[in-house]
PDB file of C-alpha atoms and ligand atoms in Angstrom:
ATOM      1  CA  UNK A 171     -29.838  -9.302 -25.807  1.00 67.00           C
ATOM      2  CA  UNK A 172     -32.805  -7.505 -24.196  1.00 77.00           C
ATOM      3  CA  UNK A 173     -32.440  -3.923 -22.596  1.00 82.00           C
ATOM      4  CA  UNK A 174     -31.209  -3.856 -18.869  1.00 84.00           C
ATOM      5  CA  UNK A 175     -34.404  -4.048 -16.303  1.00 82.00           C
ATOM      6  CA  UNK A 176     -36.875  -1.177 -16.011  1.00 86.00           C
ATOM      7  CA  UNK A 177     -37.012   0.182 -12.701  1.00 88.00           C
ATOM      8  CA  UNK A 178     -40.797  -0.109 -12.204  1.00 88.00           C
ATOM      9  CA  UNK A 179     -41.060  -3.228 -13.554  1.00 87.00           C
ATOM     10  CA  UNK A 180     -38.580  -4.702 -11.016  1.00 88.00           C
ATOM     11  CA  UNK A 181     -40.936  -2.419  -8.118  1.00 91.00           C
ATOM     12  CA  UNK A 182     -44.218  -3.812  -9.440  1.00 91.00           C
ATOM     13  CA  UNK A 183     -42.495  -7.555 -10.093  1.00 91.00           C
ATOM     14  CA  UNK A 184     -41.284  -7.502  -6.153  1.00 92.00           C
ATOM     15  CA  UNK A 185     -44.693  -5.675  -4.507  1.00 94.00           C
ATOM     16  CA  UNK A 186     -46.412  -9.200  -6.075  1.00 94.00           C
ATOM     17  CA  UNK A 187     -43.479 -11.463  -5.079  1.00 94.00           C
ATOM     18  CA  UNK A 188     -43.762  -9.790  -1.483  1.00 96.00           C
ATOM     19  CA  UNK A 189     -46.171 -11.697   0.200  1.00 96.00           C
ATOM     20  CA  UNK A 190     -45.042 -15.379  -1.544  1.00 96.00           C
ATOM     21  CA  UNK A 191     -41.681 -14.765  -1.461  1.00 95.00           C
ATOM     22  CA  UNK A 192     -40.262 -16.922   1.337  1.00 97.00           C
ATOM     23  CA  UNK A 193     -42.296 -20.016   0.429  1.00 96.00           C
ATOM     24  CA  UNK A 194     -40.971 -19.890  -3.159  1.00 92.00           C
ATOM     25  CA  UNK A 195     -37.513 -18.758  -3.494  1.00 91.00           C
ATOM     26  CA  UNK A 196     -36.431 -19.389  -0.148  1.00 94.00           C
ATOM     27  CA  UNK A 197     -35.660 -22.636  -0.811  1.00 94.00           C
ATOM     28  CA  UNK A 198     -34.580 -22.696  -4.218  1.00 94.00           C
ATOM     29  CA  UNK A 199     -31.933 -20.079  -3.434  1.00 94.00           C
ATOM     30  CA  UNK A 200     -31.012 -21.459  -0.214  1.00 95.00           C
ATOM     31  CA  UNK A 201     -27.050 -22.309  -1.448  1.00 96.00           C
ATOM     32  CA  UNK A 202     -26.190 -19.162  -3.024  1.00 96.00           C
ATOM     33  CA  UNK A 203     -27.492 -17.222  -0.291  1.00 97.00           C
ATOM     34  CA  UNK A 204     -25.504 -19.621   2.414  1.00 96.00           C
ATOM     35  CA  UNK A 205     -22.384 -19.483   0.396  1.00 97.00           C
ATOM     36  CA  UNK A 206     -22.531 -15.703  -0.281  1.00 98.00           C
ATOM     37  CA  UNK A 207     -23.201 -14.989   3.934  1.00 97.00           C
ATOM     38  CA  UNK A 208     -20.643 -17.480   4.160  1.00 97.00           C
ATOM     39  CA  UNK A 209     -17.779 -15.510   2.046  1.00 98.00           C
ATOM     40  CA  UNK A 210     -19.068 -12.176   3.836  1.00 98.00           C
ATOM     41  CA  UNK A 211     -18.614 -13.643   7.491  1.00 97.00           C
ATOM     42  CA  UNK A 212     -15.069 -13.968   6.519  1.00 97.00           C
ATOM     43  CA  UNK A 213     -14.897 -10.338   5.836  1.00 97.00           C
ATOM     44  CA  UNK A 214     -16.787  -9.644   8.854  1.00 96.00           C
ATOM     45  CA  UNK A 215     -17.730  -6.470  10.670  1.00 98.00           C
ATOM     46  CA  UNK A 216     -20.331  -3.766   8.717  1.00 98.00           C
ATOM     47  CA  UNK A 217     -21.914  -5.910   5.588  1.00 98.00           C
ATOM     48  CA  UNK A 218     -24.347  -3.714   3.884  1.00 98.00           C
ATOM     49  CA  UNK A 219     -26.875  -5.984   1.674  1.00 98.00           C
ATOM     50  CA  UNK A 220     -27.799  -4.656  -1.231  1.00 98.00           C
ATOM     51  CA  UNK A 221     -31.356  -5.700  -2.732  1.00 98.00           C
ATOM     52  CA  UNK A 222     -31.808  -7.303   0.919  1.00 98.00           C
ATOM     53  CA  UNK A 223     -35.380  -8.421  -0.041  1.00 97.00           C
ATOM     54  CA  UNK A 224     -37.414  -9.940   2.787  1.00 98.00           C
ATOM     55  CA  UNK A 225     -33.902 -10.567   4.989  1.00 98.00           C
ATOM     56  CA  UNK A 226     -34.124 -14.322   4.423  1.00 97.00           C
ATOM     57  CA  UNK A 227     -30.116 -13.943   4.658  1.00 97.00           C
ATOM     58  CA  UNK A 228     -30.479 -13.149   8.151  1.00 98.00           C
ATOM     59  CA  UNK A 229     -30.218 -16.573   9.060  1.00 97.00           C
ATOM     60  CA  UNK A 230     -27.047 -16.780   7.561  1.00 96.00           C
ATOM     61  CA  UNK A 231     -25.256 -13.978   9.751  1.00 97.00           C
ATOM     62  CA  UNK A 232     -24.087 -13.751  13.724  1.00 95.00           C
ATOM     63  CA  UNK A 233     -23.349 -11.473  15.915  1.00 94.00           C
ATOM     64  CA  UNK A 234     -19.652 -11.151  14.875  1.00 94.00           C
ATOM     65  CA  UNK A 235     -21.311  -8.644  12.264  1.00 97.00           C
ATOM     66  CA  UNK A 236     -23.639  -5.677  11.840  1.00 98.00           C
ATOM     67  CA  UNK A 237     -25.937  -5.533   9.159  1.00 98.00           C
ATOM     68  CA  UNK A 238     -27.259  -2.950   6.913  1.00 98.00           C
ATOM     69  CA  UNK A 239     -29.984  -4.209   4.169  1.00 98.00           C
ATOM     70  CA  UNK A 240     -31.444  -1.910   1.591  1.00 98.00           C
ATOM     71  CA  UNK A 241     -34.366  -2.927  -0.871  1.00 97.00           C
ATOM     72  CA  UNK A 242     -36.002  -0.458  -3.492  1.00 96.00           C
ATOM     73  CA  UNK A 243     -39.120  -2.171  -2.422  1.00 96.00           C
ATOM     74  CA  UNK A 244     -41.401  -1.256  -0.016  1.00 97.00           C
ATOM     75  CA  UNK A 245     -42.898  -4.517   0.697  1.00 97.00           C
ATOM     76  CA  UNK A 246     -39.923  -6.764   0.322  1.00 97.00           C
ATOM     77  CA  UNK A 247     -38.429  -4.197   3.219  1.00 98.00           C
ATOM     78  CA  UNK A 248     -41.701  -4.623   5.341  1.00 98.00           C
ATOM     79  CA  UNK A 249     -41.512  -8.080   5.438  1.00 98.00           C
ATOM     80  CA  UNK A 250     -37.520  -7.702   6.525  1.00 98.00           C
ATOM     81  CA  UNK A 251     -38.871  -5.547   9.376  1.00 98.00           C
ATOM     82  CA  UNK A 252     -41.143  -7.676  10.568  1.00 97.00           C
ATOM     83  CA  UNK A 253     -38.327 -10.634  10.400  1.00 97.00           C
ATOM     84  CA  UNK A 254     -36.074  -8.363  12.615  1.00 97.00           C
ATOM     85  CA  UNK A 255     -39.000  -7.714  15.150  1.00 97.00           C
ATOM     86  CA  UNK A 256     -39.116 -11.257  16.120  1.00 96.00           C
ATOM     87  CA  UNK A 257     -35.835 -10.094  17.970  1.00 97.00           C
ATOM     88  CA  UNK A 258     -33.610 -12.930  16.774  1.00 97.00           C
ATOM     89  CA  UNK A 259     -31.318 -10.466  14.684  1.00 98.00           C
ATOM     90  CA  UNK A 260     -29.940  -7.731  16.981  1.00 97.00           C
ATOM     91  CA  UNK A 261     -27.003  -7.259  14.508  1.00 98.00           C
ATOM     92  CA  UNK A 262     -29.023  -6.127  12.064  1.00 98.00           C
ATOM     93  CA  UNK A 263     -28.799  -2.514  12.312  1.00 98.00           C
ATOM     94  CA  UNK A 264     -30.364  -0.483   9.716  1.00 98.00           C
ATOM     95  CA  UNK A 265     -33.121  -1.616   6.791  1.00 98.00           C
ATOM     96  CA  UNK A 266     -34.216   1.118   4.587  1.00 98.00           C
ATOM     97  CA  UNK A 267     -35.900   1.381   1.159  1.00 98.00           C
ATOM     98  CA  UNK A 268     -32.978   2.756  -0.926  1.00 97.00           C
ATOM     99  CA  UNK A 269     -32.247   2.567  -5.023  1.00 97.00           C
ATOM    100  CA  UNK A 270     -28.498   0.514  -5.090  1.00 98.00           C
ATOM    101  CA  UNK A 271     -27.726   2.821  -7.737  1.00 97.00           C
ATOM    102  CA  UNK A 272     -27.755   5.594  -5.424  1.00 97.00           C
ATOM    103  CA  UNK A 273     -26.271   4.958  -2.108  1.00 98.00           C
ATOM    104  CA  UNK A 274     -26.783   7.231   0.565  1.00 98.00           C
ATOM    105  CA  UNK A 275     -24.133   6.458   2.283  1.00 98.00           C
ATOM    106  CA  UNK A 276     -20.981   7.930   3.221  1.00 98.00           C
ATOM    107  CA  UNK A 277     -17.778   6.834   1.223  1.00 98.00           C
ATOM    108  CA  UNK A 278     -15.692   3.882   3.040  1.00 98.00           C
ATOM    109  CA  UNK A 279     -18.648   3.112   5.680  1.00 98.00           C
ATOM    110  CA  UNK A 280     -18.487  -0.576   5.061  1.00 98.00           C
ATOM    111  CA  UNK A 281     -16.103  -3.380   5.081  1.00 98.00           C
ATOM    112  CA  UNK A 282     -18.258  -5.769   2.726  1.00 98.00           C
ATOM    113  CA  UNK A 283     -21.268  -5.114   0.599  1.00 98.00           C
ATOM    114  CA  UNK A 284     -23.164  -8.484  -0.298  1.00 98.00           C
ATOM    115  CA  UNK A 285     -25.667  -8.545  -3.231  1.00 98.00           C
ATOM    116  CA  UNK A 286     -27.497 -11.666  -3.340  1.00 98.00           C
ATOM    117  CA  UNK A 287     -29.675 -12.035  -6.474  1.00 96.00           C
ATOM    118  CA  UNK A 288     -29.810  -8.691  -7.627  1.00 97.00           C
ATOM    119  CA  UNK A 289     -27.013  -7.351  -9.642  1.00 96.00           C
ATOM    120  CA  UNK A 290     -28.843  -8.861 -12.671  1.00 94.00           C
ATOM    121  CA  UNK A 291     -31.959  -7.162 -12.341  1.00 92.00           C
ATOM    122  CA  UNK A 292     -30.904  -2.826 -11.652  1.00 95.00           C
ATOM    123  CA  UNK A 293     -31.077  -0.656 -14.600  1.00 93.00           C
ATOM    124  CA  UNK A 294     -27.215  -0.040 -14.325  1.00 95.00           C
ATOM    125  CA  UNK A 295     -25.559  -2.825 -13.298  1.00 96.00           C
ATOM    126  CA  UNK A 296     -21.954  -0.586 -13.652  1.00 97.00           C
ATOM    127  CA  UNK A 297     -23.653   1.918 -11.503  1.00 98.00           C
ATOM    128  CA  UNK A 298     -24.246   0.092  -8.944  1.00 98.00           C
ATOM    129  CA  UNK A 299     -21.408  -1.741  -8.550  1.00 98.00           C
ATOM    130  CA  UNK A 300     -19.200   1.466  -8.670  1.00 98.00           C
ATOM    131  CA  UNK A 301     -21.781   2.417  -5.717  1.00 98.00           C
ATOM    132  CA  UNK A 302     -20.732  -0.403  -3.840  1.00 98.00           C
ATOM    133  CA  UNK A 303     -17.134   0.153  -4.434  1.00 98.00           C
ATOM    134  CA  UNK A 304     -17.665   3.376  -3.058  1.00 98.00           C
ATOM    135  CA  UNK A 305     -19.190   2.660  -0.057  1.00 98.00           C
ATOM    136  CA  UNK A 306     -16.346  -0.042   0.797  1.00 98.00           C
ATOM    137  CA  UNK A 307     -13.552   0.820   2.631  1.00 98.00           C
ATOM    138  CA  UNK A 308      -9.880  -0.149   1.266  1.00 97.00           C
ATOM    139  CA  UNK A 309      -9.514  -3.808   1.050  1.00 97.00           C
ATOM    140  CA  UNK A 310     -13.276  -4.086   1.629  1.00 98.00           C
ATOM    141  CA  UNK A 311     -15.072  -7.052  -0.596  1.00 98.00           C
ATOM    142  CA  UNK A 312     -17.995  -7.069  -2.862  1.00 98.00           C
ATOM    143  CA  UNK A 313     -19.641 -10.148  -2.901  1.00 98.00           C
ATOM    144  CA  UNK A 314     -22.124 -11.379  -5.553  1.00 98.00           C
ATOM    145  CA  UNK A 315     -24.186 -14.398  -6.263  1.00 98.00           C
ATOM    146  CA  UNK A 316     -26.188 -14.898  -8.890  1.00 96.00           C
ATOM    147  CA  UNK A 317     -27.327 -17.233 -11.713  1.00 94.00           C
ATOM    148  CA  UNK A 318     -25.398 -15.597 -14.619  1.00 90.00           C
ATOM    149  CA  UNK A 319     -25.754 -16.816 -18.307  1.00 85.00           C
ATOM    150  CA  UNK A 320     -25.202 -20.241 -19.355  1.00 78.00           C
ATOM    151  CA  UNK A 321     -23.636 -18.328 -22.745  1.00 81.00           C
ATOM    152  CA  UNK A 322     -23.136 -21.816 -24.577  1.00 82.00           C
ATOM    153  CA  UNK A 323     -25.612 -24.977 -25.400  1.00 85.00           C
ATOM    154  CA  UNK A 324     -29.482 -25.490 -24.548  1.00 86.00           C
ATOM    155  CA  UNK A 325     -29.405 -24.006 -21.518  1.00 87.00           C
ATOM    156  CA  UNK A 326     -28.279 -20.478 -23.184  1.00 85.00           C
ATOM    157  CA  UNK A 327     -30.926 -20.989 -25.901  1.00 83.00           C
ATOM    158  CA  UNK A 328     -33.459 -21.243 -23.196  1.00 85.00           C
ATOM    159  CA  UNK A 329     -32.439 -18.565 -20.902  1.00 81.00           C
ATOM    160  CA  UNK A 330     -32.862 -16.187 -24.607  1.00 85.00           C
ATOM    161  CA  UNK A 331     -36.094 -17.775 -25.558  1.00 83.00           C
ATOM    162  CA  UNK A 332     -37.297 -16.696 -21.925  1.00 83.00           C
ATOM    163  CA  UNK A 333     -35.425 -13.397 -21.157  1.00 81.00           C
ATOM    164  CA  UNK A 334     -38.551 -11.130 -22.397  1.00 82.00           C
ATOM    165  CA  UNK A 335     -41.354 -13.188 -20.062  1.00 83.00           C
ATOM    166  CA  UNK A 336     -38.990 -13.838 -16.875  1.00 80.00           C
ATOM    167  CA  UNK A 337     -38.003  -9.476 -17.171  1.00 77.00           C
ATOM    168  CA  UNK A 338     -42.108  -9.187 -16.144  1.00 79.00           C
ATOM    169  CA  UNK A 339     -41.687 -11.747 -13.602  1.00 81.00           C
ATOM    170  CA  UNK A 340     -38.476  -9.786 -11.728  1.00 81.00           C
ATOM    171  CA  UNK A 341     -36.189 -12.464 -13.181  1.00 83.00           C
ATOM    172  CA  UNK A 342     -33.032 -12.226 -15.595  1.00 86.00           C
ATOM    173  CA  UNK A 343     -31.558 -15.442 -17.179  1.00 84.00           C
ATOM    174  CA  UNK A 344     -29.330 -14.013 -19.601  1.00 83.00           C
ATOM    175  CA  UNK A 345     -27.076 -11.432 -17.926  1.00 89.00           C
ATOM    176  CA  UNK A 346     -23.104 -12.674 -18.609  1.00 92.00           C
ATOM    177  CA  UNK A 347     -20.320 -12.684 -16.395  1.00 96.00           C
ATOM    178  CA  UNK A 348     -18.487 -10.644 -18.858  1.00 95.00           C
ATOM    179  CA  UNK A 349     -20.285  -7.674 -18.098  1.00 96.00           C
ATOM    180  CA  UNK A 350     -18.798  -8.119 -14.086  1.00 97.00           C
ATOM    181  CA  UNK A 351     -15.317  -8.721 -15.596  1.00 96.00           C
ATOM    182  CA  UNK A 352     -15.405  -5.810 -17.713  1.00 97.00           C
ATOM    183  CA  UNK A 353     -16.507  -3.582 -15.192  1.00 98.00           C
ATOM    184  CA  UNK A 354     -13.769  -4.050 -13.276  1.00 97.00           C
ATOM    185  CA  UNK A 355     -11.523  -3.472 -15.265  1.00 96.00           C
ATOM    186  CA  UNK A 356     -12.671  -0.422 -16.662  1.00 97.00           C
ATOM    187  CA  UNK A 357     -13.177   1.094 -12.860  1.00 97.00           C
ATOM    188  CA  UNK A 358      -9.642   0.747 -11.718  1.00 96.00           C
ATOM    189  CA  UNK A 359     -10.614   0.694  -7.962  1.00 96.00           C
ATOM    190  CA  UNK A 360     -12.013  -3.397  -7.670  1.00 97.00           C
ATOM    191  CA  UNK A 361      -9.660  -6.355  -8.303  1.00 97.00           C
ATOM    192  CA  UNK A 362     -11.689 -10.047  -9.378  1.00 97.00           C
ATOM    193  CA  UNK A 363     -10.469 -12.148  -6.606  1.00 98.00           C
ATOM    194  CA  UNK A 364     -13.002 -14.610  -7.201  1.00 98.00           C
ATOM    195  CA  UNK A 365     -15.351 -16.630  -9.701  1.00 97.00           C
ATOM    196  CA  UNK A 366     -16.801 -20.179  -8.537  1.00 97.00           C
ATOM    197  CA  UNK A 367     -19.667 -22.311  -9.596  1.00 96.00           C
ATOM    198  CA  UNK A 368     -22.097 -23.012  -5.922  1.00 95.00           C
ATOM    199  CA  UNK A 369     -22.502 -26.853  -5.246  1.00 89.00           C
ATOM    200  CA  UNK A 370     -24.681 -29.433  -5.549  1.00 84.00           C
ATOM    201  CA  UNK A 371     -25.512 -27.798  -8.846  1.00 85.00           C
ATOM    202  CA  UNK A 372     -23.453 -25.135 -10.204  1.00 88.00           C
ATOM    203  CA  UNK A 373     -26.681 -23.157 -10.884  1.00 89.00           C
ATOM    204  CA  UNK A 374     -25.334 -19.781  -9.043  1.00 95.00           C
ATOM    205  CA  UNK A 375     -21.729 -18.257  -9.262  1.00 97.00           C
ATOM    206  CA  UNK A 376     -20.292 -16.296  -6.526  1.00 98.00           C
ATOM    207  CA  UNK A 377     -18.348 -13.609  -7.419  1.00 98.00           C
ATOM    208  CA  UNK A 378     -16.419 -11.369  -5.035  1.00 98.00           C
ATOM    209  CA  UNK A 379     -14.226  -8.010  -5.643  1.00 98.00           C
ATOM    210  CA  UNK A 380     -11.684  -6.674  -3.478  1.00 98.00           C
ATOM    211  CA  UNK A 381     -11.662  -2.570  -3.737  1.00 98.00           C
ATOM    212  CA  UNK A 382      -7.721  -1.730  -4.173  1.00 93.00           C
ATOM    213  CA  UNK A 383      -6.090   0.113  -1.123  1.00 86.00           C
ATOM    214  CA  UNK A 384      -5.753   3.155  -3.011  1.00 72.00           C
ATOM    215  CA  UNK A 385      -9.074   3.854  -5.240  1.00 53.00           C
ATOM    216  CA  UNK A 386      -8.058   6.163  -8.404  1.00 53.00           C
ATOM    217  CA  UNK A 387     -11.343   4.476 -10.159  1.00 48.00           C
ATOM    218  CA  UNK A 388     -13.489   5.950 -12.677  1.00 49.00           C
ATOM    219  CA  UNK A 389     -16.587   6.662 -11.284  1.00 48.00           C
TER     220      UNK A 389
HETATM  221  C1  LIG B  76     -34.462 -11.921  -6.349  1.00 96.80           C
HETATM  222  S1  LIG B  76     -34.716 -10.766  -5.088  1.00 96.80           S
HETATM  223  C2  LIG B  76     -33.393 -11.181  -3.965  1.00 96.80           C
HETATM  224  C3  LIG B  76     -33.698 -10.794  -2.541  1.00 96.80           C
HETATM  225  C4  LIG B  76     -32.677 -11.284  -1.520  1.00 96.80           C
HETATM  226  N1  LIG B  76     -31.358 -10.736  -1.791  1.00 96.80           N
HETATM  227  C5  LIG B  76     -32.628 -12.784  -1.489  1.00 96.80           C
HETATM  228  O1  LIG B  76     -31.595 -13.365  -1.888  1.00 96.80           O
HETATM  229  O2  LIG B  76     -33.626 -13.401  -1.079  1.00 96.80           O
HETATM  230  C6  LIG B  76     -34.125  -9.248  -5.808  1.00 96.80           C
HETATM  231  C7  LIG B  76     -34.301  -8.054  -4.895  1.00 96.80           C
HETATM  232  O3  LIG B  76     -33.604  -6.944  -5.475  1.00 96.80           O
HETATM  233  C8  LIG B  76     -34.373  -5.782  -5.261  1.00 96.80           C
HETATM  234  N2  LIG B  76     -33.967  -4.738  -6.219  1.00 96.80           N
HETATM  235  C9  LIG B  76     -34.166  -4.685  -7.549  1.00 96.80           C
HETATM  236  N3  LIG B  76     -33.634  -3.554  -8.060  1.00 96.80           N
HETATM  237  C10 LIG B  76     -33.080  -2.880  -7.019  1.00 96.80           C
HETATM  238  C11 LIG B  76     -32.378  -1.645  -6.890  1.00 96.80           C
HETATM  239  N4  LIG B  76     -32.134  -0.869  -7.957  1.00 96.80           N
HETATM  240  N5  LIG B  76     -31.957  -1.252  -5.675  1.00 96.80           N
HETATM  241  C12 LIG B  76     -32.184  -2.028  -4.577  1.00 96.80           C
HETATM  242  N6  LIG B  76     -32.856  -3.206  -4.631  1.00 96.80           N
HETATM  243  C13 LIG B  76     -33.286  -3.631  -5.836  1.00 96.80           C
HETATM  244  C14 LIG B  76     -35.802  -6.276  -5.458  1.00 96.80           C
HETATM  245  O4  LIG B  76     -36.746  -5.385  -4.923  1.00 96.80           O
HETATM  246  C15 LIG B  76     -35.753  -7.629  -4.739  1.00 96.80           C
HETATM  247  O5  LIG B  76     -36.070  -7.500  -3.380  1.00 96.80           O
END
């Protein structure tokens, strides 16, 4: 397995996927971004998105919620603002270029925290998801999708033969879902409440987390 992601590779990868990046992935990632805004509406109320990009979730949230997006890039956050200034998303709330790994936020300020796409690609996965378990309040849900390795069969051979070219390109095809699972448990303060393949093509897993009512977690 390669290292985890640099984190100027990722910034240099998304300041060129910026300006292309509605056209191309907005399609192809339509499901897992509908099914992971669907999942959070349940929670409802204060959804902080982590890795937010360009906001191309937007479309997938109402006013029954406020929304908070962070992005560590500048350009992928730009384009979100200029989304939100067409004025058709007055619950989003805040966008701001932040690091995941290092919230700035207080502890318990959010009911859900969604991460669409980019657990796979931070330098510390473990880091950041403690962050977002931090940032939850009790009973609050994490909520991931992602494509996650195939780990058997072609497809995993091809998602190792690529790993070192798609890292340049801001892209990860062999992180496992083990390395969720085993997060978890080490942490002590997020229960796996759910694992499920995203239809038509099982391409994407959603993954949520429920942060226990009392948190004696390992940070
Ligand atoms: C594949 S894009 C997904 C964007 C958006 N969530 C979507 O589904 O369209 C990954 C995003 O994660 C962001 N990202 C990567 N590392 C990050 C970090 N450490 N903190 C915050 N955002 C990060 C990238 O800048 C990029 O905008």
């Amino acid at each position: 397995m390669l290292r985890d992601p640099d984190r100027h590779v990722m910034e240099q990868a998304y300041a060129r996927w910026a300006p292309i990046y509605d056209a191309l992935c907005g399609p192809v990632l339509l499901s897992g971004r509908r099914a992971a805004a669907t999942a959070a509406r349940e929670v409802g109320g204060r959804i902080l998105e982590v890795g937010v990009g360009t906001g191309l979730s937007f479309d997938d949230y109402d006013a029954t919620t406020e929304i908070t997006g962070i992005d560590i890039s500048e350009p992928m956050i730009a384009r979100a603002r200029e989304r939100i200034q067409t004025g058709r998303y007055p619950f989003v709330k805040e966008l701001a270029v932040m690091d995941a790994q290092e919230l700035t936020f207080a502890d318990a300020s959010f009911d859900c925290v969604v991460g669409q796409f980019v657990i796979t690609l931070v330098e510390d996965p473990e880091r950041v998801l403690s962050e977002c378990v931090r940032v939850l309040r009790p009973g609050g849900q994490i909520i991931l999708v992602n494509h996650l390795y195939s780990e058997r069969g072609l497809m995993a051979a091809v998602e190792r033969l690529v790993a070192q070219k798609a890292r340049k390109l801001g892209l990860r095809p062999e992180f496992p879902f083990q390395r969720l699972a085993a997060w978890a448990q080490a942490h002590g303060g997020a229960e796996l409440i759910e694992r499920r393949k995203i239809k038509p093509f099982g391409t994407y897993t959603l993954v949520r987390f429920r942060r226990a009512d009392t948190h004696n977690a390992v940070a």
